[in-house]
Amino acid sequence: MRLLKEWNQIVKKKIKLYDSTLRDGAQTKGVNFSLNDKLKIISLLDEIGIDYIEGGWPGANPTDNVFFQKLPKLRNSKAVAFGMMRKFGKSSQNDSGLNAVLNSGVSTVCLVGKSWDFHVKNALKIPLNKNLDMISDTIAFACKRVDEVLFDAEHFFDGYKNNKEYSLNSIKRAYDAGANWIILCDTNGGTLPHELENIFNEVKKVVPESMIGVHFHNDTDNATYNSLESIRQGITQVQGTFNGLGERCGNANLINVAANAILKMGFECSLKKKIHNLTFASRFIDETLNRESQRNLPFVGSAAFAHKGGLHIAAVEKDPRCYEHIDPKQIGNERVLVVSNQSGKSNIINKLKKLKINVQNKEKKVIKFLEKIKEQEFLGYAYDGAEASFELLAKRVFQRFKEFYNLENFKVSDEKRKNIKNEFVPFSEARVKIFVGKKSFYSAAEGNGPIHALDMALRNALIKFYPRIKKLNLVDYKVRILTPQDGTKALVRVRIESKNDKLKWSTIGVSHNVIDASYIALNDSITYHLLKS
C-alpha cells in the first residue's frame, strides 16, 4: 500500500517537456536549419503544446540572430535562448556573448556551465573555484535581467562520477544564485539507468526535486530509458529533440519520452491534449529538413504498426491488442497490414472518405488506385507530406475532374552572361504554351532561376483566364536525390510548399529531370489552388 501511495503521488506531478531540436538538433550530420525552417518548426511545437522550445544561440550565428527578431508570438510554449557562462576574466556586464542572449527578447534563457572538474582543468584551464564563481556571477546577473533562468550542468553525470563534491557544488552555486531550473546533462551519453537513483538521491540534498531537469544523449541507446527512469525518480523536466536529432547518436527522442510518460505511465503533460499530432509533427520536421523519415521509429514510424506475417495479421484483424501495445490512432499513426489486399484497400477507402470522394460500388477502381499508389511510391513519391498531390491524384481517378489547363509544351533555358562590369551573371528564361479549353495561351518570362522563370511563365499564361492565380504563393522548394549512386543521372524528388489567403499545402514531383519534377509539383500546386479557391 505504501508503494502504491508513493506511485500515485508521483503520477500526479506534471512533467515539463523541453525541446532543443532547433539548436541541439542542428548539430546532426546533414541537418541545416534555414530561418524559414526554424519559424515553421517552432510554430508547430507551440501548437502541440511543448512547454519550452529552445530556439538557438543568439550571437552565435546570423540565422539565430534574425530568428529571435522574427520570433512569432507563442500561445502555449516558452521560447528559450541558449548561451553560456561569462568568459573567465570578464564581468557579466561586459561579456558581449552573454548579453546577446539576455537581450534576445525572450524571458527564458538556458545557460550552460561546466560541472566536471576534468573539463574545467583541461578545456577552460582555470582554477576550479574560478569556474564556480563564474556560475554564481552569471546566474545571479541573468536572474535580474530575465524572468526564468535554467542552468545547464554540462557533463554532470561524468563530473559526479569523477568528483562528486565538485559537481554537486557547481549545481548548488547555480541554485543559490537564483536559477529556476537545474538541468543535469549526460553530455557523453554514457550513463546507465541503474546509476540514476543513487545520483538523484544526492542531488536532491542540494536542489529541490521540483527544480531538477535532465538531458540525456543517446550514445548507449539509453536516452529514452534514462529519461523515463528520471521521471519515475521524481524529476519534473525532461529535455530532448524530436526524432532524436543531435550530434553523434543524437539526443533523447522527445516523442518516445512523451508518449511513454503520458500513455504508459500516466503522467500529466501539456502535450497530452495534442498527443494525436505526434506522428504528423515527426514527419513534418523530417520533410522540412528534406530527410527520409525512419520507417521503424517507435510510435510514429510508418512501420511502427505494420504487420506482415500471416499469423500476426489474422490475430490483429481479430483483436489489435495481440500485437499492438497501443491504438496507433492515439498518436496519429495508422495500422498497416502489408500482405492483406483487403486491409490495404480499407486504408485507402478511409483516406478517400476523408476527402469526401464516394467509392461505393467502385471496388475494381479502388484496387487499381491502390496499385497506382504503390507504383508511385516505388518511383519515389511520398504522399505523407504531399497531401495536395494525393488528393488531386484521387480526384483524377474517381471523379470527372476537369483540368483547369493543359500543357502543350514548355522550354527552359539557363545560361551565364557577362554584364556591363564584365562579370558572369546567371540568366534564366522559360517559354510556355498551354490550352484553357480550346483557347491557347503563350507566355515567356525571366526568373532568378529556371524554376522561378517557369513559375512566372505559367502565371503569365494563366492570369488572363484565372485572375485568382495572383493569390498563390510558393513558400518553399526542396529537391531530394533519390538514387545518389546514379550521380548526375539520379532520380530526384521535388517538394513545393504553397499557400494562399486561406490554406497551406504541399505537392510533389518525381523525375530523372529536375525541371520536369519541378513542373509536376508546380502544376499540382497551381491546380490545387484553383480548385480550392
PDB file of N, CA and C in Angstrom, residues 55-126:
ATOM      1  N   GLY A  55      15.212  27.933 -29.026  1.00  0.00           N
ATOM      2  CA  GLY A  55      15.249  28.420 -30.400  1.00  0.00           C
ATOM      3  C   GLY A  55      16.621  28.510 -31.018  1.00  0.00           C
ATOM      4  N   GLY A  56      17.663  28.626 -30.190  1.00  0.00           N
ATOM      5  CA  GLY A  56      19.011  28.770 -30.729  1.00  0.00           C
ATOM      6  C   GLY A  56      19.881  29.591 -29.798  1.00  0.00           C
ATOM      7  N   TRP A  57      21.015  30.016 -30.323  1.00  0.00           N
ATOM      8  CA  TRP A  57      22.027  30.726 -29.539  1.00  0.00           C
ATOM      9  C   TRP A  57      22.218  32.122 -30.120  1.00  0.00           C
ATOM     10  N   PRO A  58      21.540  33.125 -29.604  1.00  0.00           N
ATOM     11  CA  PRO A  58      21.694  34.493 -30.120  1.00  0.00           C
ATOM     12  C   PRO A  58      23.149  34.948 -30.018  1.00  0.00           C
ATOM     13  N   GLY A  59      23.630  35.537 -31.083  1.00  0.00           N
ATOM     14  CA  GLY A  59      25.014  35.997 -31.107  1.00  0.00           C
ATOM     15  C   GLY A  59      25.972  34.983 -31.685  1.00  0.00           C
ATOM     16  N   ALA A  60      25.522  33.725 -31.818  1.00  0.00           N
ATOM     17  CA  ALA A  60      26.416  32.682 -32.318  1.00  0.00           C
ATOM     18  C   ALA A  60      26.456  32.634 -33.840  1.00  0.00           C
ATOM     19  N   ASN A  61      25.339  32.992 -34.502  1.00  0.00           N
ATOM     20  CA  ASN A  61      25.300  32.967 -35.967  1.00  0.00           C
ATOM     21  C   ASN A  61      24.172  33.883 -36.445  1.00  0.00           C
ATOM     22  N   PRO A  62      24.251  34.345 -37.686  1.00  0.00           N
ATOM     23  CA  PRO A  62      23.240  35.288 -38.202  1.00  0.00           C
ATOM     24  C   PRO A  62      21.828  34.721 -38.221  1.00  0.00           C
ATOM     25  N   THR A  63      21.682  33.411 -38.526  1.00  0.00           N
ATOM     26  CA  THR A  63      20.343  32.814 -38.588  1.00  0.00           C
ATOM     27  C   THR A  63      19.630  32.933 -37.251  1.00  0.00           C
ATOM     28  N   ASP A  64      20.342  32.599 -36.164  1.00  0.00           N
ATOM     29  CA  ASP A  64      19.709  32.674 -34.843  1.00  0.00           C
ATOM     30  C   ASP A  64      19.410  34.114 -34.439  1.00  0.00           C
ATOM     31  N   ASN A  65      20.264  35.036 -34.839  1.00  0.00           N
ATOM     32  CA  ASN A  65      20.002  36.448 -34.526  1.00  0.00           C
ATOM     33  C   ASN A  65      18.687  36.911 -35.153  1.00  0.00           C
ATOM     34  N   VAL A  66      18.515  36.611 -36.438  1.00  0.00           N
ATOM     35  CA  VAL A  66      17.298  37.025 -37.138  1.00  0.00           C
ATOM     36  C   VAL A  66      16.095  36.245 -36.619  1.00  0.00           C
ATOM     37  N   PHE A  67      16.310  34.965 -36.293  1.00  0.00           N
ATOM     38  CA  PHE A  67      15.213  34.129 -35.789  1.00  0.00           C
ATOM     39  C   PHE A  67      14.569  34.762 -34.559  1.00  0.00           C
ATOM     40  N   PHE A  68      15.379  35.193 -33.599  1.00  0.00           N
ATOM     41  CA  PHE A  68      14.809  35.781 -32.384  1.00  0.00           C
ATOM     42  C   PHE A  68      14.165  37.137 -32.659  1.00  0.00           C
ATOM     43  N   GLN A  69      14.621  37.826 -33.699  1.00  0.00           N
ATOM     44  CA  GLN A  69      13.979  39.088 -34.069  1.00  0.00           C
ATOM     45  C   GLN A  69      12.599  38.843 -34.690  1.00  0.00           C
ATOM     46  N   LYS A  70      12.462  37.716 -35.418  1.00  0.00           N
ATOM     47  CA  LYS A  70      11.211  37.404 -36.116  1.00  0.00           C
ATOM     48  C   LYS A  70      10.384  36.362 -35.376  1.00  0.00           C
ATOM     49  N   LEU A  71      10.729  36.085 -34.144  1.00  0.00           N
ATOM     50  CA  LEU A  71      10.056  35.053 -33.368  1.00  0.00           C
ATOM     51  C   LEU A  71       8.544  35.293 -33.333  1.00  0.00           C
ATOM     52  N   PRO A  72       7.747  34.305 -33.768  1.00  0.00           N
ATOM     53  CA  PRO A  72       6.285  34.504 -33.730  1.00  0.00           C
ATOM     54  C   PRO A  72       5.779  34.492 -32.293  1.00  0.00           C
ATOM     55  N   LYS A  73       4.620  35.059 -32.089  1.00  0.00           N
ATOM     56  CA  LYS A  73       4.009  35.049 -30.760  1.00  0.00           C
ATOM     57  C   LYS A  73       3.525  33.640 -30.455  1.00  0.00           C
ATOM     58  N   LEU A  74       4.017  33.077 -29.344  1.00  0.00           N
ATOM     59  CA  LEU A  74       3.672  31.710 -28.975  1.00  0.00           C
ATOM     60  C   LEU A  74       2.484  31.702 -28.027  1.00  0.00           C
ATOM     61  N   ARG A  75       1.599  30.721 -28.203  1.00  0.00           N
ATOM     62  CA  ARG A  75       0.389  30.643 -27.384  1.00  0.00           C
ATOM     63  C   ARG A  75       0.519  29.646 -26.234  1.00  0.00           C
ATOM     64  N   ASN A  76       1.281  28.585 -26.454  1.00  0.00           N
ATOM     65  CA  ASN A  76       1.337  27.512 -25.464  1.00  0.00           C
ATOM     66  C   ASN A  76       2.729  27.275 -24.888  1.00  0.00           C
ATOM     67  N   SER A  77       3.742  27.768 -25.552  1.00  0.00           N
ATOM     68  CA  SER A  77       5.121  27.437 -25.193  1.00  0.00           C
ATOM     69  C   SER A  77       5.910  28.675 -24.785  1.00  0.00           C
ATOM     70  N   LYS A  78       7.037  28.412 -24.113  1.00  0.00           N
ATOM     71  CA  LYS A  78       8.002  29.466 -23.807  1.00  0.00           C
ATOM     72  C   LYS A  78       9.204  29.297 -24.725  1.00  0.00           C
ATOM     73  N   ALA A  79       9.550  30.354 -25.449  1.00  0.00           N
ATOM     74  CA  ALA A  79      10.758  30.324 -26.271  1.00  0.00           C
ATOM     75  C   ALA A  79      11.967  30.540 -25.375  1.00  0.00           C
ATOM     76  N   VAL A  80      13.026  29.775 -25.623  1.00  0.00           N
ATOM     77  CA  VAL A  80      14.222  29.832 -24.788  1.00  0.00           C
ATOM     78  C   VAL A  80      15.431  30.186 -25.642  1.00  0.00           C
ATOM     79  N   ALA A  81      16.239  31.112 -25.139  1.00  0.00           N
ATOM     80  CA  ALA A  81      17.515  31.436 -25.775  1.00  0.00           C
ATOM     81  C   ALA A  81      18.626  30.706 -25.022  1.00  0.00           C
ATOM     82  N   PHE A  82      19.526  30.098 -25.770  1.00  0.00           N
ATOM     83  CA  PHE A  82      20.609  29.317 -25.169  1.00  0.00           C
ATOM     84  C   PHE A  82      21.902  30.131 -25.186  1.00  0.00           C
ATOM     85  N   GLY A  83      22.709  29.953 -24.142  1.00  0.00           N
ATOM     86  CA  GLY A  83      24.001  30.649 -24.079  1.00  0.00           C
ATOM     87  C   GLY A  83      24.910  29.978 -23.075  1.00  0.00           C
ATOM     88  N   MET A  84      25.924  30.699 -22.648  1.00  0.00           N
ATOM     89  CA  MET A  84      26.897  30.104 -21.738  1.00  0.00           C
ATOM     90  C   MET A  84      27.292  31.089 -20.640  1.00  0.00           C
ATOM     91  N   MET A  85      28.065  30.587 -19.681  1.00  0.00           N
ATOM     92  CA  MET A  85      28.556  31.434 -18.599  1.00  0.00           C
ATOM     93  C   MET A  85      29.426  32.563 -19.152  1.00  0.00           C
ATOM     94  N   ARG A  86      29.596  33.609 -18.356  1.00  0.00           N
ATOM     95  CA  ARG A  86      30.525  34.673 -18.767  1.00  0.00           C
ATOM     96  C   ARG A  86      31.913  34.071 -18.937  1.00  0.00           C
ATOM     97  N   LYS A  87      32.678  34.685 -19.788  1.00  0.00           N
ATOM     98  CA  LYS A  87      34.046  34.209 -20.004  1.00  0.00           C
ATOM     99  C   LYS A  87      34.924  34.557 -18.799  1.00  0.00           C
ATOM    100  N   PHE A  88      35.927  33.734 -18.576  1.00  0.00           N
ATOM    101  CA  PHE A  88      36.879  33.983 -17.490  1.00  0.00           C
ATOM    102  C   PHE A  88      37.629  35.287 -17.767  1.00  0.00           C
ATOM    103  N   GLY A  89      37.703  36.123 -16.780  1.00  0.00           N
ATOM    104  CA  GLY A  89      38.399  37.399 -16.944  1.00  0.00           C
ATOM    105  C   GLY A  89      37.492  38.540 -17.343  1.00  0.00           C
ATOM    106  N   LYS A  90      36.199  38.251 -17.596  1.00  0.00           N
ATOM    107  CA  LYS A  90      35.236  39.287 -17.937  1.00  0.00           C
ATOM    108  C   LYS A  90      34.112  39.297 -16.910  1.00  0.00           C
ATOM    109  N   SER A  91      33.542  40.451 -16.697  1.00  0.00           N
ATOM    110  CA  SER A  91      32.373  40.520 -15.829  1.00  0.00           C
ATOM    111  C   SER A  91      31.134  40.188 -16.652  1.00  0.00           C
ATOM    112  N   SER A  92      30.070  39.827 -15.987  1.00  0.00           N
ATOM    113  CA  SER A  92      28.824  39.527 -16.699  1.00  0.00           C
ATOM    114  C   SER A  92      28.331  40.731 -17.487  1.00  0.00           C
ATOM    115  N   GLN A  93      28.494  41.920 -16.897  1.00  0.00           N
ATOM    116  CA  GLN A  93      28.033  43.140 -17.564  1.00  0.00           C
ATOM    117  C   GLN A  93      28.782  43.396 -18.864  1.00  0.00           C
ATOM    118  N   ASN A  94      30.043  42.972 -18.929  1.00  0.00           N
ATOM    119  CA  ASN A  94      30.889  43.279 -20.089  1.00  0.00           C
ATOM    120  C   ASN A  94      31.084  42.107 -21.040  1.00  0.00           C
ATOM    121  N   ASP A  95      30.390  41.022 -20.801  1.00  0.00           N
ATOM    122  CA  ASP A  95      30.519  39.866 -21.693  1.00  0.00           C
ATOM    123  C   ASP A  95      29.492  39.990 -22.816  1.00  0.00           C
ATOM    124  N   SER A  96      29.952  40.263 -24.030  1.00  0.00           N
ATOM    125  CA  SER A  96      29.045  40.516 -25.160  1.00  0.00           C
ATOM    126  C   SER A  96      28.233  39.281 -25.532  1.00  0.00           C
ATOM    127  N   GLY A  97      28.848  38.101 -25.416  1.00  0.00           N
ATOM    128  CA  GLY A  97      28.126  36.870 -25.756  1.00  0.00           C
ATOM    129  C   GLY A  97      26.976  36.619 -24.808  1.00  0.00           C
ATOM    130  N   LEU A  98      27.209  36.785 -23.524  1.00  0.00           N
ATOM    131  CA  LEU A  98      26.151  36.596 -22.531  1.00  0.00           C
ATOM    132  C   LEU A  98      25.045  37.612 -22.725  1.00  0.00           C
ATOM    133  N   ASN A  99      25.399  38.854 -22.956  1.00  0.00           N
ATOM    134  CA  ASN A  99      24.388  39.902 -23.099  1.00  0.00           C
ATOM    135  C   ASN A  99      23.588  39.780 -24.392  1.00  0.00           C
ATOM    136  N   ALA A 100      24.176  39.171 -25.427  1.00  0.00           N
ATOM    137  CA  ALA A 100      23.412  38.913 -26.656  1.00  0.00           C
ATOM    138  C   ALA A 100      22.255  37.958 -26.370  1.00  0.00           C
ATOM    139  N   VAL A 101      22.492  36.994 -25.483  1.00  0.00           N
ATOM    140  CA  VAL A 101      21.448  36.048 -25.094  1.00  0.00           C
ATOM    141  C   VAL A 101      20.387  36.742 -24.236  1.00  0.00           C
ATOM    142  N   LEU A 102      20.843  37.509 -23.258  1.00  0.00           N
ATOM    143  CA  LEU A 102      19.906  38.173 -22.345  1.00  0.00           C
ATOM    144  C   LEU A 102      19.110  39.280 -23.024  1.00  0.00           C
ATOM    145  N   ASN A 103      19.637  39.814 -24.139  1.00  0.00           N
ATOM    146  CA  ASN A 103      18.950  40.876 -24.879  1.00  0.00           C
ATOM    147  C   ASN A 103      18.176  40.345 -26.084  1.00  0.00           C
ATOM    148  N   SER A 104      17.983  39.045 -26.163  1.00  0.00           N
ATOM    149  CA  SER A 104      17.374  38.436 -27.350  1.00  0.00           C
ATOM    150  C   SER A 104      15.874  38.698 -27.461  1.00  0.00           C
ATOM    151  N   GLY A 105      15.264  39.184 -26.379  1.00  0.00           N
ATOM    152  CA  GLY A 105      13.838  39.492 -26.429  1.00  0.00           C
ATOM    153  C   GLY A 105      12.944  38.447 -25.803  1.00  0.00           C
ATOM    154  N   VAL A 106      13.527  37.323 -25.354  1.00  0.00           N
ATOM    155  CA  VAL A 106      12.720  36.296 -24.693  1.00  0.00           C
ATOM    156  C   VAL A 106      12.944  36.389 -23.191  1.00  0.00           C
ATOM    157  N   SER A 107      12.009  35.836 -22.428  1.00  0.00           N
ATOM    158  CA  SER A 107      12.079  35.966 -20.973  1.00  0.00           C
ATOM    159  C   SER A 107      12.639  34.731 -20.281  1.00  0.00           C
ATOM    160  N   THR A 108      13.024  33.713 -21.074  1.00  0.00           N
ATOM    161  CA  THR A 108      13.587  32.495 -20.513  1.00  0.00           C
ATOM    162  C   THR A 108      14.899  32.182 -21.215  1.00  0.00           C
ATOM    163  N   VAL A 109      15.941  31.901 -20.428  1.00  0.00           N
ATOM    164  CA  VAL A 109      17.239  31.566 -21.015  1.00  0.00           C
ATOM    165  C   VAL A 109      17.780  30.302 -20.352  1.00  0.00           C
ATOM    166  N   CYS A 110      18.576  29.575 -21.115  1.00  0.00           N
ATOM    167  CA  CYS A 110      19.265  28.393 -20.604  1.00  0.00           C
ATOM    168  C   CYS A 110      20.760  28.615 -20.786  1.00  0.00           C
ATOM    169  N   LEU A 111      21.496  28.613 -19.683  1.00  0.00           N
ATOM    170  CA  LEU A 111      22.923  28.933 -19.722  1.00  0.00           C
ATOM    171  C   LEU A 111      23.732  27.719 -19.292  1.00  0.00           C
ATOM    172  N   VAL A 112      24.684  27.336 -20.140  1.00  0.00           N
ATOM    173  CA  VAL A 112      25.474  26.132 -19.892  1.00  0.00           C
ATOM    174  C   VAL A 112      26.753  26.467 -19.130  1.00  0.00           C
ATOM    175  N   GLY A 113      27.089  25.604 -18.186  1.00  0.00           N
ATOM    176  CA  GLY A 113      28.320  25.774 -17.414  1.00  0.00           C
ATOM    177  C   GLY A 113      28.951  24.426 -17.124  1.00  0.00           C
ATOM    178  N   LYS A 114      30.222  24.443 -16.776  1.00  0.00           N
ATOM    179  CA  LYS A 114      30.967  23.211 -16.528  1.00  0.00           C
ATOM    180  C   LYS A 114      30.692  22.682 -15.119  1.00  0.00           C
ATOM    181  N   SER A 115      30.380  21.372 -15.046  1.00  0.00           N
ATOM    182  CA  SER A 115      30.199  20.748 -13.737  1.00  0.00           C
ATOM    183  C   SER A 115      31.142  19.554 -13.556  1.00  0.00           C
ATOM    184  N   TRP A 116      32.031  19.350 -14.514  1.00  0.00           N
ATOM    185  CA  TRP A 116      33.012  18.261 -14.485  1.00  0.00           C
ATOM    186  C   TRP A 116      34.385  18.882 -14.284  1.00  0.00           C
ATOM    187  N   ASP A 117      35.050  18.540 -13.214  1.00  0.00           N
ATOM    188  CA  ASP A 117      36.350  19.155 -12.922  1.00  0.00           C
ATOM    189  C   ASP A 117      37.366  18.907 -14.033  1.00  0.00           C
ATOM    190  N   PHE A 118      37.255  17.769 -14.712  1.00  0.00           N
ATOM    191  CA  PHE A 118      38.160  17.462 -15.827  1.00  0.00           C
ATOM    192  C   PHE A 118      38.070  18.527 -16.912  1.00  0.00           C
ATOM    193  N   HIS A 119      36.856  18.963 -17.235  1.00  0.00           N
ATOM    194  CA  HIS A 119      36.658  19.988 -18.263  1.00  0.00           C
ATOM    195  C   HIS A 119      37.177  21.356 -17.793  1.00  0.00           C
ATOM    196  N   VAL A 120      36.953  21.651 -16.546  1.00  0.00           N
ATOM    197  CA  VAL A 120      37.429  22.937 -16.016  1.00  0.00           C
ATOM    198  C   VAL A 120      38.945  23.023 -16.142  1.00  0.00           C
ATOM    199  N   LYS A 121      39.604  21.922 -15.799  1.00  0.00           N
ATOM    200  CA  LYS A 121      41.073  21.898 -15.821  1.00  0.00           C
ATOM    201  C   LYS A 121      41.631  21.848 -17.239  1.00  0.00           C
ATOM    202  N   ASN A 122      40.983  21.076 -18.119  1.00  0.00           N
ATOM    203  CA  ASN A 122      41.570  20.809 -19.431  1.00  0.00           C
ATOM    204  C   ASN A 122      40.962  21.602 -20.583  1.00  0.00           C
ATOM    205  N   ALA A 123      39.707  22.041 -20.441  1.00  0.00           N
ATOM    206  CA  ALA A 123      39.088  22.837 -21.509  1.00  0.00           C
ATOM    207  C   ALA A 123      39.158  24.324 -21.183  1.00  0.00           C
ATOM    208  N   LEU A 124      38.643  24.693 -19.993  1.00  0.00           N
ATOM    209  CA  LEU A 124      38.718  26.099 -19.588  1.00  0.00           C
ATOM    210  C   LEU A 124      40.112  26.482 -19.112  1.00  0.00           C
ATOM    211  N   LYS A 125      40.809  25.497 -18.525  1.00  0.00           N
ATOM    212  CA  LYS A 125      42.166  25.699 -17.993  1.00  0.00           C
ATOM    213  C   LYS A 125      42.201  26.851 -16.984  1.00  0.00           C
ATOM    214  N   ILE A 126      41.269  26.753 -16.031  1.00  0.00           N
ATOM    215  CA  ILE A 126      41.208  27.759 -14.969  1.00  0.00           C
ATOM    216  C   ILE A 126      41.071  27.032 -13.633  1.00  0.00           C
TER     217      ILE A 126
END
